[in-house]
Amino acid sequence: MGGSYAGLFAARVLSDHASEVVVVEPDVIGDDGLGRRTPQRHQLHALLSMGHIQLERWFPEITDELVKGGALLGEGHDVQFYLDGRLKAPVAGARMLGATRPFLESRLRSRVADLENVRFVQAQVTDLVLRQGRVVGVTTASEGENGSTDTVDADFVVDAMGRNSPLEGWLVRHGWDGAPVDSMRVDLGYATAFFHRGNELGAQSLPIPAPVPRATTSRR
């Protein structure tokens, strides 16, 4: 359930163990990797070292393919960390990949689509199908005036629909207790802006700015 980065990764892993893997994704993904539902897809993403290791493990030689297509690979002193506006010392052995999310996902989607036992379905998952207390599939609905409903049978269902996933509500509706939730308010937001880059850091460096939230107190 979900065909973005997590769903594509799950499909790749499961393709080694299942006779068929079905990726159900409601968004319309163009050839450029862009969809309609996630505005921050245009932002530059930096793939941290362990994420990069796992990416290369499951998609061999993907790094060379991404770099040839325009991604920036930073290694050692080429990776520049800015924390709270200050440049930190380079981390020995650091290796990070910088690319936009649509660019990265389009390459992964192409790789996953080439797998013989993986197929994609453009539809919205609307509920779980349960039998004798076990999830045995999902129901789906396609968009548009001629939209149809369908059931996809499955021995194993993966939720990769993101932070707004309705999965817990479905489980409660089917008789499970809701999971206990502890919440903490975090007054932190983010915005996107475009900057003209000079040569201060060198042509091959990969700068990673990271804001540090500060504790504040307010009086009424």
PDB file of C-alpha atoms in Angstrom:
ATOM      1  CA  MET A   1       0.000   0.000   0.000  1.00  0.00           C
ATOM      2  CA  GLY A   2       1.893   3.031  -1.314  1.00  0.00           C
ATOM      3  CA  GLY A   3       4.365   3.341  -4.170  1.00  0.00           C
ATOM      4  CA  SER A   4       6.810   6.021  -3.035  1.00  0.00           C
ATOM      5  CA  TYR A   5      10.295   5.345  -1.683  1.00  0.00           C
ATOM      6  CA  ALA A   6       9.262   2.997   1.152  1.00  0.00           C
ATOM      7  CA  GLY A   7       6.793   1.107  -1.021  1.00  0.00           C
ATOM      8  CA  LEU A   8       9.304   0.670  -3.841  1.00  0.00           C
ATOM      9  CA  PHE A   9      11.930  -0.576  -1.406  1.00  0.00           C
ATOM     10  CA  ALA A  10       9.465  -3.011   0.166  1.00  0.00           C
ATOM     11  CA  ALA A  11       8.458  -4.289  -3.272  1.00  0.00           C
ATOM     12  CA  ARG A  12      12.098  -4.897  -4.187  1.00  0.00           C
ATOM     13  CA  VAL A  13      12.783  -6.845  -0.981  1.00  0.00           C
ATOM     14  CA  LEU A  14       9.578  -8.895  -1.219  1.00  0.00           C
ATOM     15  CA  SER A  15      10.226  -9.742  -4.874  1.00  0.00           C
ATOM     16  CA  ASP A  16      12.853 -12.215  -3.648  1.00  0.00           C
ATOM     17  CA  HIS A  17      10.274 -14.062  -1.532  1.00  0.00           C
ATOM     18  CA  ALA A  18       6.856 -13.764  -3.216  1.00  0.00           C
ATOM     19  CA  SER A  19       5.477 -15.152  -6.455  1.00  0.00           C
ATOM     20  CA  GLU A  20       3.795 -11.793  -7.132  1.00  0.00           C
ATOM     21  CA  VAL A  21       4.140  -8.341  -5.602  1.00  0.00           C
ATOM     22  CA  VAL A  22       1.414  -5.731  -6.203  1.00  0.00           C
ATOM     23  CA  VAL A  23       2.169  -2.056  -5.557  1.00  0.00           C
ATOM     24  CA  VAL A  24      -1.038  -0.035  -5.090  1.00  0.00           C
ATOM     25  CA  GLU A  25      -0.436   3.723  -5.505  1.00  0.00           C
ATOM     26  CA  PRO A  26      -3.196   6.338  -6.021  1.00  0.00           C
ATOM     27  CA  ASP A  27      -0.984   9.127  -7.351  1.00  0.00           C
ATOM     28  CA  VAL A  28      -0.345   9.720 -11.041  1.00  0.00           C
ATOM     29  CA  ILE A  29       3.434   9.570 -11.418  1.00  0.00           C
ATOM     30  CA  GLY A  30       4.856  11.213 -14.532  1.00  0.00           C
ATOM     31  CA  ASP A  31       7.978  10.227 -16.420  1.00  0.00           C
ATOM     32  CA  ASP A  32       9.861  12.848 -14.408  1.00  0.00           C
ATOM     33  CA  GLY A  33       8.941  11.076 -11.161  1.00  0.00           C
ATOM     34  CA  LEU A  34       6.648  13.875  -9.992  1.00  0.00           C
ATOM     35  CA  GLY A  35       3.240  13.208  -8.529  1.00  0.00           C
ATOM     36  CA  ARG A  36       0.437  15.450  -7.311  1.00  0.00           C
ATOM     37  CA  ARG A  37       0.157  14.694  -3.616  1.00  0.00           C
ATOM     38  CA  THR A  38       3.528  15.524  -2.044  1.00  0.00           C
ATOM     39  CA  PRO A  39       4.587  19.156  -2.469  1.00  0.00           C
ATOM     40  CA  GLN A  40       8.032  18.669  -0.906  1.00  0.00           C
ATOM     41  CA  ARG A  41       8.997  16.251  -3.649  1.00  0.00           C
ATOM     42  CA  HIS A  42      10.825  19.131  -5.386  1.00  0.00           C
ATOM     43  CA  GLN A  43      13.181  19.581  -2.449  1.00  0.00           C
ATOM     44  CA  LEU A  44      16.747  18.316  -2.483  1.00  0.00           C
ATOM     45  CA  HIS A  45      17.225  15.241  -0.299  1.00  0.00           C
ATOM     46  CA  ALA A  46      20.490  13.978   1.166  1.00  0.00           C
ATOM     47  CA  LEU A  47      20.678  10.222   1.566  1.00  0.00           C
ATOM     48  CA  LEU A  48      22.654   9.396   4.708  1.00  0.00           C
ATOM     49  CA  SER A  49      25.387   6.758   4.717  1.00  0.00           C
ATOM     50  CA  MET A  50      23.392   3.750   5.964  1.00  0.00           C
ATOM     51  CA  GLY A  51      20.494   4.574   3.656  1.00  0.00           C
ATOM     52  CA  HIS A  52      22.974   4.750   0.795  1.00  0.00           C
ATOM     53  CA  ILE A  53      24.480   1.385   1.761  1.00  0.00           C
ATOM     54  CA  GLN A  54      21.068  -0.293   1.754  1.00  0.00           C
ATOM     55  CA  LEU A  55      20.138   1.396  -1.517  1.00  0.00           C
ATOM     56  CA  GLU A  56      23.216  -0.016  -3.205  1.00  0.00           C
ATOM     57  CA  ARG A  57      22.638  -3.417  -1.587  1.00  0.00           C
ATOM     58  CA  TRP A  58      19.154  -3.835  -3.060  1.00  0.00           C
ATOM     59  CA  PHE A  59      19.752  -1.901  -6.278  1.00  0.00           C
ATOM     60  CA  PRO A  60      23.318  -2.766  -7.345  1.00  0.00           C
ATOM     61  CA  GLU A  61      25.202  -0.097  -9.336  1.00  0.00           C
ATOM     62  CA  ILE A  62      22.373   2.400  -8.731  1.00  0.00           C
ATOM     63  CA  THR A  63      24.888   4.970  -7.447  1.00  0.00           C
ATOM     64  CA  ASP A  64      26.739   5.119 -10.772  1.00  0.00           C
ATOM     65  CA  GLU A  65      23.402   5.412 -12.594  1.00  0.00           C
ATOM     66  CA  LEU A  66      22.251   8.263 -10.347  1.00  0.00           C
ATOM     67  CA  VAL A  67      25.530  10.181 -10.548  1.00  0.00           C
ATOM     68  CA  LYS A  68      25.558   9.896 -14.348  1.00  0.00           C
ATOM     69  CA  GLY A  69      22.039  11.339 -14.328  1.00  0.00           C
ATOM     70  CA  GLY A  70      23.038  14.353 -12.222  1.00  0.00           C
ATOM     71  CA  ALA A  71      23.022  13.292  -8.551  1.00  0.00           C
ATOM     72  CA  LEU A  72      25.900  14.581  -6.440  1.00  0.00           C
ATOM     73  CA  LEU A  73      28.009  12.115  -4.468  1.00  0.00           C
ATOM     74  CA  GLY A  74      29.981  13.565  -1.589  1.00  0.00           C
ATOM     75  CA  GLU A  75      32.750  11.635   0.129  1.00  0.00           C
ATOM     76  CA  GLY A  76      34.975  12.575   3.061  1.00  0.00           C
ATOM     77  CA  HIS A  77      35.893  16.282   2.898  1.00  0.00           C
ATOM     78  CA  ASP A  78      33.376  16.841   0.090  1.00  0.00           C
ATOM     79  CA  VAL A  79      30.536  16.505   2.639  1.00  0.00           C
ATOM     80  CA  GLN A  80      30.068  19.822   4.448  1.00  0.00           C
ATOM     81  CA  PHE A  81      27.777  19.939   7.496  1.00  0.00           C
ATOM     82  CA  TYR A  82      26.328  23.229   8.704  1.00  0.00           C
ATOM     83  CA  LEU A  83      24.711  22.981  12.125  1.00  0.00           C
ATOM     84  CA  ASP A  84      23.078  26.107  13.502  1.00  0.00           C
ATOM     85  CA  GLY A  85      24.878  28.200  10.896  1.00  0.00           C
ATOM     86  CA  ARG A  86      28.365  26.920  11.725  1.00  0.00           C
ATOM     87  CA  LEU A  87      30.589  24.695   9.613  1.00  0.00           C
ATOM     88  CA  LYS A  88      31.506  21.455  11.374  1.00  0.00           C
ATOM     89  CA  ALA A  89      34.653  19.391  10.912  1.00  0.00           C
ATOM     90  CA  PRO A  90      34.425  16.777   8.129  1.00  0.00           C
ATOM     91  CA  VAL A  91      33.450  13.269   9.185  1.00  0.00           C
ATOM     92  CA  ALA A  92      35.990  10.669   8.120  1.00  0.00           C
ATOM     93  CA  GLY A  93      34.496   8.105   5.775  1.00  0.00           C
ATOM     94  CA  ALA A  94      31.247  10.031   5.322  1.00  0.00           C
ATOM     95  CA  ARG A  95      29.562   9.224   2.029  1.00  0.00           C
ATOM     96  CA  MET A  96      26.319  10.941   1.080  1.00  0.00           C
ATOM     97  CA  LEU A  97      24.203  11.108  -2.027  1.00  0.00           C
ATOM     98  CA  GLY A  98      22.287  14.276  -2.907  1.00  0.00           C
ATOM     99  CA  ALA A  99      19.334  14.245  -5.305  1.00  0.00           C
ATOM    100  CA  THR A 100      15.732  15.329  -5.529  1.00  0.00           C
ATOM    101  CA  ARG A 101      13.172  12.788  -4.435  1.00  0.00           C
ATOM    102  CA  PRO A 102      11.434  12.525  -7.847  1.00  0.00           C
ATOM    103  CA  PHE A 103      14.791  11.865  -9.521  1.00  0.00           C
ATOM    104  CA  LEU A 104      15.697   9.135  -7.037  1.00  0.00           C
ATOM    105  CA  GLU A 105      12.248   7.536  -7.021  1.00  0.00           C
ATOM    106  CA  SER A 106      11.957   7.524 -10.805  1.00  0.00           C
ATOM    107  CA  ARG A 107      15.130   5.430 -11.033  1.00  0.00           C
ATOM    108  CA  LEU A 108      13.957   3.067  -8.309  1.00  0.00           C
ATOM    109  CA  ARG A 109      10.501   2.773  -9.886  1.00  0.00           C
ATOM    110  CA  SER A 110      12.073   1.864 -13.219  1.00  0.00           C
ATOM    111  CA  ARG A 111      14.198  -0.813 -11.565  1.00  0.00           C
ATOM    112  CA  VAL A 112      11.229  -2.255  -9.641  1.00  0.00           C
ATOM    113  CA  ALA A 113       8.967  -2.164 -12.710  1.00  0.00           C
ATOM    114  CA  ASP A 114      11.497  -4.294 -14.591  1.00  0.00           C
ATOM    115  CA  LEU A 115      11.096  -7.124 -12.072  1.00  0.00           C
ATOM    116  CA  GLU A 116       9.020  -9.888 -13.639  1.00  0.00           C
ATOM    117  CA  ASN A 117       6.941 -10.607 -10.528  1.00  0.00           C
ATOM    118  CA  VAL A 118       6.049  -6.989  -9.652  1.00  0.00           C
ATOM    119  CA  ARG A 119       3.076  -5.073 -11.036  1.00  0.00           C
ATOM    120  CA  PHE A 120       1.665  -1.609 -10.295  1.00  0.00           C
ATOM    121  CA  VAL A 121      -1.994  -0.717  -9.755  1.00  0.00           C
ATOM    122  CA  GLN A 122      -3.140   2.923  -9.769  1.00  0.00           C
ATOM    123  CA  ALA A 123      -5.863   2.991  -7.122  1.00  0.00           C
ATOM    124  CA  GLN A 124      -6.575   4.072  -3.563  1.00  0.00           C
ATOM    125  CA  VAL A 125      -6.573   1.378  -0.873  1.00  0.00           C
ATOM    126  CA  THR A 126      -9.832   1.844   1.057  1.00  0.00           C
ATOM    127  CA  ASP A 127      -9.804  -0.969   3.635  1.00  0.00           C
ATOM    128  CA  LEU A 128      -8.344  -4.265   4.733  1.00  0.00           C
ATOM    129  CA  VAL A 129      -9.917  -7.623   3.965  1.00  0.00           C
ATOM    130  CA  LEU A 130      -9.873  -9.953   6.964  1.00  0.00           C
ATOM    131  CA  ARG A 131     -10.779 -13.579   7.355  1.00  0.00           C
ATOM    132  CA  GLN A 132     -10.653 -15.463  10.673  1.00  0.00           C
ATOM    133  CA  GLY A 133      -8.749 -12.625  12.291  1.00  0.00           C
ATOM    134  CA  ARG A 134      -6.086 -12.461   9.586  1.00  0.00           C
ATOM    135  CA  VAL A 135      -5.455  -9.868   6.886  1.00  0.00           C
ATOM    136  CA  VAL A 136      -5.902 -11.589   3.529  1.00  0.00           C
ATOM    137  CA  GLY A 137      -6.030  -8.603   1.167  1.00  0.00           C
ATOM    138  CA  VAL A 138      -7.197  -5.043   0.593  1.00  0.00           C
ATOM    139  CA  THR A 139     -10.046  -3.277  -1.151  1.00  0.00           C
ATOM    140  CA  THR A 140      -9.261  -0.538  -3.666  1.00  0.00           C
ATOM    141  CA  ALA A 141     -11.050   2.221  -5.535  1.00  0.00           C
ATOM    142  CA  SER A 142      -9.891   3.958  -8.702  1.00  0.00           C
ATOM    143  CA  GLU A 143     -10.531   7.646  -9.369  1.00  0.00           C
ATOM    144  CA  GLY A 144     -12.628   9.288 -12.055  1.00  0.00           C
ATOM    145  CA  GLU A 145     -16.206   9.109 -13.266  1.00  0.00           C
ATOM    146  CA  ASN A 146     -15.774   5.504 -14.306  1.00  0.00           C
ATOM    147  CA  GLY A 147     -13.914   4.596 -11.146  1.00  0.00           C
ATOM    148  CA  SER A 148     -14.272   1.019 -10.019  1.00  0.00           C
ATOM    149  CA  THR A 149     -13.734  -0.944  -6.824  1.00  0.00           C
ATOM    150  CA  ASP A 150     -11.728  -4.113  -6.563  1.00  0.00           C
ATOM    151  CA  THR A 151     -10.217  -6.558  -4.101  1.00  0.00           C
ATOM    152  CA  VAL A 152      -6.568  -7.560  -4.148  1.00  0.00           C
ATOM    153  CA  ASP A 153      -5.894 -10.864  -2.381  1.00  0.00           C
ATOM    154  CA  ALA A 154      -2.611 -11.087  -0.508  1.00  0.00           C
ATOM    155  CA  ASP A 155      -0.757 -13.368   1.888  1.00  0.00           C
ATOM    156  CA  PHE A 156       1.161 -10.375   3.258  1.00  0.00           C
ATOM    157  CA  VAL A 157       0.224  -6.673   3.269  1.00  0.00           C
ATOM    158  CA  VAL A 158       2.698  -3.816   3.796  1.00  0.00           C
ATOM    159  CA  ASP A 159       1.610  -0.322   4.846  1.00  0.00           C
ATOM    160  CA  ALA A 160       3.837   2.220   3.072  1.00  0.00           C
ATOM    161  CA  MET A 161       1.265   5.043   2.939  1.00  0.00           C
ATOM    162  CA  GLY A 162       3.186   7.476   5.124  1.00  0.00           C
ATOM    163  CA  ARG A 163       2.398   9.373   8.289  1.00  0.00           C
ATOM    164  CA  ASN A 164      -1.258   9.964   7.361  1.00  0.00           C
ATOM    165  CA  SER A 165      -1.967   6.287   6.821  1.00  0.00           C
ATOM    166  CA  PRO A 166      -5.527   5.292   7.813  1.00  0.00           C
ATOM    167  CA  LEU A 167      -4.360   1.811   8.831  1.00  0.00           C
ATOM    168  CA  GLU A 168      -5.024   2.208  12.555  1.00  0.00           C
ATOM    169  CA  GLY A 169      -8.590   3.364  11.908  1.00  0.00           C
ATOM    170  CA  TRP A 170      -9.198   0.316   9.750  1.00  0.00           C
ATOM    171  CA  LEU A 171      -7.864  -2.022  12.439  1.00  0.00           C
ATOM    172  CA  VAL A 172     -10.070  -0.398  15.093  1.00  0.00           C
ATOM    173  CA  ARG A 173     -13.090  -0.722  12.825  1.00  0.00           C
ATOM    174  CA  HIS A 174     -12.328  -4.419  12.474  1.00  0.00           C
ATOM    175  CA  GLY A 175     -12.199  -4.956  16.236  1.00  0.00           C
ATOM    176  CA  TRP A 176      -8.632  -4.281  17.327  1.00  0.00           C
ATOM    177  CA  ASP A 177      -7.840  -1.858  20.138  1.00  0.00           C
ATOM    178  CA  GLY A 178      -6.328   1.444  19.111  1.00  0.00           C
ATOM    179  CA  ALA A 179      -2.594   1.765  19.747  1.00  0.00           C
ATOM    180  CA  PRO A 180      -1.652   4.018  22.700  1.00  0.00           C
ATOM    181  CA  VAL A 181      -0.202   7.309  21.499  1.00  0.00           C
ATOM    182  CA  ASP A 182       2.156   9.675  23.295  1.00  0.00           C
ATOM    183  CA  SER A 183       2.433  13.033  21.570  1.00  0.00           C
ATOM    184  CA  MET A 184       4.812  15.933  22.057  1.00  0.00           C
ATOM    185  CA  ARG A 185       4.313  19.343  20.522  1.00  0.00           C
ATOM    186  CA  VAL A 186       7.246  20.465  18.399  1.00  0.00           C
ATOM    187  CA  ASP A 187       7.143  24.070  17.217  1.00  0.00           C
ATOM    188  CA  LEU A 188       9.344  23.509  14.193  1.00  0.00           C
ATOM    189  CA  GLY A 189       8.481  24.058  10.563  1.00  0.00           C
ATOM    190  CA  TYR A 190      10.387  24.293   7.320  1.00  0.00           C
ATOM    191  CA  ALA A 191      10.274  26.203   4.076  1.00  0.00           C
ATOM    192  CA  THR A 192      11.922  25.911   0.682  1.00  0.00           C
ATOM    193  CA  ALA A 193      13.883  28.568  -1.180  1.00  0.00           C
ATOM    194  CA  PHE A 194      16.226  28.616  -4.169  1.00  0.00           C
ATOM    195  CA  PHE A 195      19.736  30.073  -3.825  1.00  0.00           C
ATOM    196  CA  HIS A 196      22.470  30.859  -6.302  1.00  0.00           C
ATOM    197  CA  ARG A 197      25.507  28.846  -5.329  1.00  0.00           C
ATOM    198  CA  GLY A 198      28.982  30.321  -5.545  1.00  0.00           C
ATOM    199  CA  ASN A 199      32.357  28.572  -5.489  1.00  0.00           C
ATOM    200  CA  GLU A 200      33.054  29.052  -1.781  1.00  0.00           C
ATOM    201  CA  LEU A 201      32.771  25.338  -1.019  1.00  0.00           C
ATOM    202  CA  GLY A 202      34.236  23.913  -4.187  1.00  0.00           C
ATOM    203  CA  ALA A 203      32.447  22.487  -7.155  1.00  0.00           C
ATOM    204  CA  GLN A 204      32.224  18.922  -5.833  1.00  0.00           C
ATOM    205  CA  SER A 205      31.193  19.554  -2.231  1.00  0.00           C
ATOM    206  CA  LEU A 206      27.824  18.462  -0.883  1.00  0.00           C
ATOM    207  CA  PRO A 207      26.661  21.040   1.687  1.00  0.00           C
ATOM    208  CA  ILE A 208      24.153  19.815   4.292  1.00  0.00           C
ATOM    209  CA  PRO A 209      22.538  22.660   6.299  1.00  0.00           C
ATOM    210  CA  ALA A 210      20.788  21.465   9.453  1.00  0.00           C
ATOM    211  CA  PRO A 211      18.868  23.940  11.644  1.00  0.00           C
ATOM    212  CA  VAL A 212      18.976  23.391  15.386  1.00  0.00           C
ATOM    213  CA  PRO A 213      15.703  24.146  17.239  1.00  0.00           C
ATOM    214  CA  ARG A 214      16.070  26.224  20.341  1.00  0.00           C
ATOM    215  CA  ALA A 215      14.014  25.911  23.493  1.00  0.00           C
ATOM    216  CA  THR A 216      11.778  28.925  24.044  1.00  0.00           C
ATOM    217  CA  THR A 217       9.502  30.019  26.828  1.00  0.00           C
ATOM    218  CA  SER A 218       6.426  32.156  26.520  1.00  0.00           C
ATOM    219  CA  ARG A 219       4.417  34.136  29.022  1.00  0.00           C
ATOM    220  CA  ARG A 220       0.758  34.969  28.954  1.00  0.00           C
TER     221      ARG A 220
END
